[in-house]
Amino acid sequence: QTQKSWKAGEEPKIAAAIIELFHLLPSGAGQFLDELVTLTIQLEAALPQGQVYSELNSPYRLPLTKFLNRYATESVDYFLTRLAQPNYFRRFVDIIRSESGQVLREELAKSSDKIISIAFPQ
């Protein structure tokens, strides 16, 4: 039997706190981009509907955004290559529309050539 040091229902807060740590890691932590985004999408999908948290009110978005901002160029490239995948596209749009998505919006604004080449492949 395992012993928990948190109350039932606080699991989302614990997971969000762990995600929060990733933007504090030394340079090179960008290697976790795919795994962290994928895990966040899975965690959001597992949030119970009608509770305090949901996919729309995710405790994971801000911590993930901080990480994405730190690796803005890589993050924009990552999401642009996944535009055809609704789970990734929706998350990216939600993140860049948020207040904390300013760094990503700025990087996206510099990426017009990438956007055109991905949206209109030859």
Short mmCIF file of C-alpha atoms in Angstrom, two decimals:
data_model
loop_
_atom_site.label_atom_id
_atom_site.label_comp_id
_atom_site.label_asym_id
_atom_site.label_seq_id
_atom_site.Cartn_x
_atom_site.Cartn_y
_atom_site.Cartn_z
CA GLN A 1 0.00 0.00 0.00
CA THR A 2 1.33 3.41 -0.95
CA GLN A 3 1.04 6.43 1.23
CA LYS A 4 0.03 9.75 -0.34
CA SER A 5 1.10 13.08 1.04
CA TRP A 6 -1.71 14.99 -0.65
CA LYS A 7 -5.48 15.03 -0.40
CA ALA A 8 -7.76 13.25 -2.84
CA GLY A 9 -8.57 15.45 -5.80
CA GLU A 10 -5.27 17.35 -5.63
CA GLU A 11 -3.63 15.18 -8.28
CA PRO A 12 -4.03 17.84 -11.00
CA LYS A 13 -2.22 20.37 -8.80
CA ILE A 14 0.64 17.91 -8.22
CA ALA A 15 0.96 17.16 -11.95
CA ALA A 16 0.85 20.91 -12.76
CA ALA A 17 3.61 21.55 -10.22
CA ILE A 18 5.77 18.90 -11.88
CA ILE A 19 5.19 20.42 -15.34
CA GLU A 20 6.03 23.81 -13.82
CA LEU A 21 9.55 22.55 -13.06
CA PHE A 22 10.45 21.93 -16.70
CA HIS A 23 10.93 25.58 -17.64
CA LEU A 24 13.43 25.85 -14.77
CA LEU A 25 15.69 23.08 -16.08
CA PRO A 26 19.04 24.01 -17.61
CA SER A 27 19.33 24.58 -21.33
CA GLY A 28 18.92 21.41 -23.28
CA ALA A 29 15.59 20.62 -21.64
CA GLY A 30 14.00 21.33 -25.01
CA GLN A 31 14.54 17.65 -25.70
CA PHE A 32 11.46 17.01 -23.56
CA LEU A 33 9.19 19.10 -25.81
CA ASP A 34 7.33 16.27 -27.51
CA GLU A 35 6.91 14.19 -24.37
CA LEU A 36 5.76 17.16 -22.28
CA VAL A 37 3.22 18.38 -24.83
CA THR A 38 1.88 14.88 -25.42
CA LEU A 39 1.64 14.19 -21.68
CA THR A 40 -0.15 17.51 -21.11
CA ILE A 41 -2.71 16.67 -23.80
CA GLN A 42 -3.28 13.27 -22.17
CA LEU A 43 -3.58 14.80 -18.70
CA GLU A 44 -6.08 17.38 -19.93
CA ALA A 45 -8.16 14.68 -21.61
CA ALA A 46 -8.27 12.78 -18.31
CA LEU A 47 -9.57 15.74 -16.29
CA PRO A 48 -13.12 15.03 -15.10
CA GLN A 49 -15.75 17.17 -16.77
CA GLY A 50 -17.84 19.47 -14.60
CA GLN A 51 -15.16 19.75 -11.95
CA VAL A 52 -12.96 22.70 -10.98
CA TYR A 53 -10.55 21.77 -13.76
CA SER A 54 -11.36 20.73 -17.30
CA GLU A 55 -9.71 20.85 -20.73
CA LEU A 56 -10.98 24.42 -20.99
CA ASN A 57 -9.77 25.37 -17.51
CA SER A 58 -6.59 23.34 -17.39
CA PRO A 59 -4.11 23.65 -14.52
CA TYR A 60 -1.43 22.46 -16.97
CA ARG A 61 -1.60 25.21 -19.61
CA LEU A 62 0.34 27.94 -17.82
CA PRO A 63 3.18 25.64 -16.71
CA LEU A 64 3.39 24.20 -20.24
CA THR A 65 3.32 27.70 -21.76
CA LYS A 66 6.26 28.76 -19.60
CA PHE A 67 8.25 25.83 -20.99
CA LEU A 68 7.14 26.55 -24.57
CA ASN A 69 8.11 30.21 -24.19
CA ARG A 70 11.59 29.22 -23.09
CA TYR A 71 11.98 27.17 -26.28
CA ALA A 72 9.83 29.39 -28.49
CA THR A 73 11.49 28.67 -31.85
CA GLU A 74 11.46 24.91 -31.31
CA SER A 75 7.91 25.06 -29.95
CA VAL A 76 6.53 26.98 -32.92
CA ASP A 77 8.25 24.56 -35.31
CA TYR A 78 6.88 21.62 -33.32
CA PHE A 79 3.29 22.83 -33.46
CA LEU A 80 3.47 23.99 -37.08
CA THR A 81 4.39 20.46 -38.15
CA ARG A 82 1.28 19.24 -36.31
CA LEU A 83 -1.29 21.66 -37.71
CA ALA A 84 -3.29 18.76 -39.17
CA GLN A 85 -3.60 17.12 -35.73
CA PRO A 86 -6.61 18.67 -33.94
CA ASN A 87 -5.42 17.93 -30.39
CA TYR A 88 -2.15 19.73 -30.99
CA PHE A 89 -3.60 22.53 -33.12
CA ARG A 90 -6.31 23.38 -30.55
CA ARG A 91 -3.78 23.47 -27.70
CA PHE A 92 -1.45 25.69 -29.69
CA VAL A 93 -4.22 28.13 -30.59
CA ASP A 94 -5.41 28.26 -26.96
CA ILE A 95 -1.87 28.87 -25.75
CA ILE A 96 -1.00 31.61 -28.24
CA ARG A 97 -4.32 33.33 -27.53
CA SER A 98 -3.61 33.41 -23.79
CA GLU A 99 -1.95 36.33 -22.01
CA SER A 100 1.11 34.20 -21.32
CA GLY A 101 1.46 33.26 -25.00
CA GLN A 102 3.05 36.57 -26.03
CA VAL A 103 6.53 35.10 -26.59
CA LEU A 104 5.09 32.38 -28.82
CA ARG A 105 2.98 34.90 -30.75
CA GLU A 106 6.09 36.97 -31.40
CA GLU A 107 7.97 33.89 -32.60
CA LEU A 108 5.04 32.85 -34.76
CA ALA A 109 4.97 36.33 -36.33
CA LYS A 110 8.60 35.79 -37.41
CA SER A 111 7.72 32.43 -38.98
CA SER A 112 5.63 33.43 -41.97
CA ASP A 113 7.83 31.47 -44.41
CA LYS A 114 7.48 28.33 -42.30
CA ILE A 115 3.71 28.77 -42.04
CA ILE A 116 3.35 29.18 -45.81
CA SER A 117 5.57 26.19 -46.61
CA ILE A 118 3.66 23.96 -44.19
CA ALA A 119 0.19 25.19 -45.12
CA PHE A 120 0.87 25.10 -48.86
CA PRO A 121 3.36 22.32 -49.56
CA GLN A 122 4.56 22.09 -53.14
#
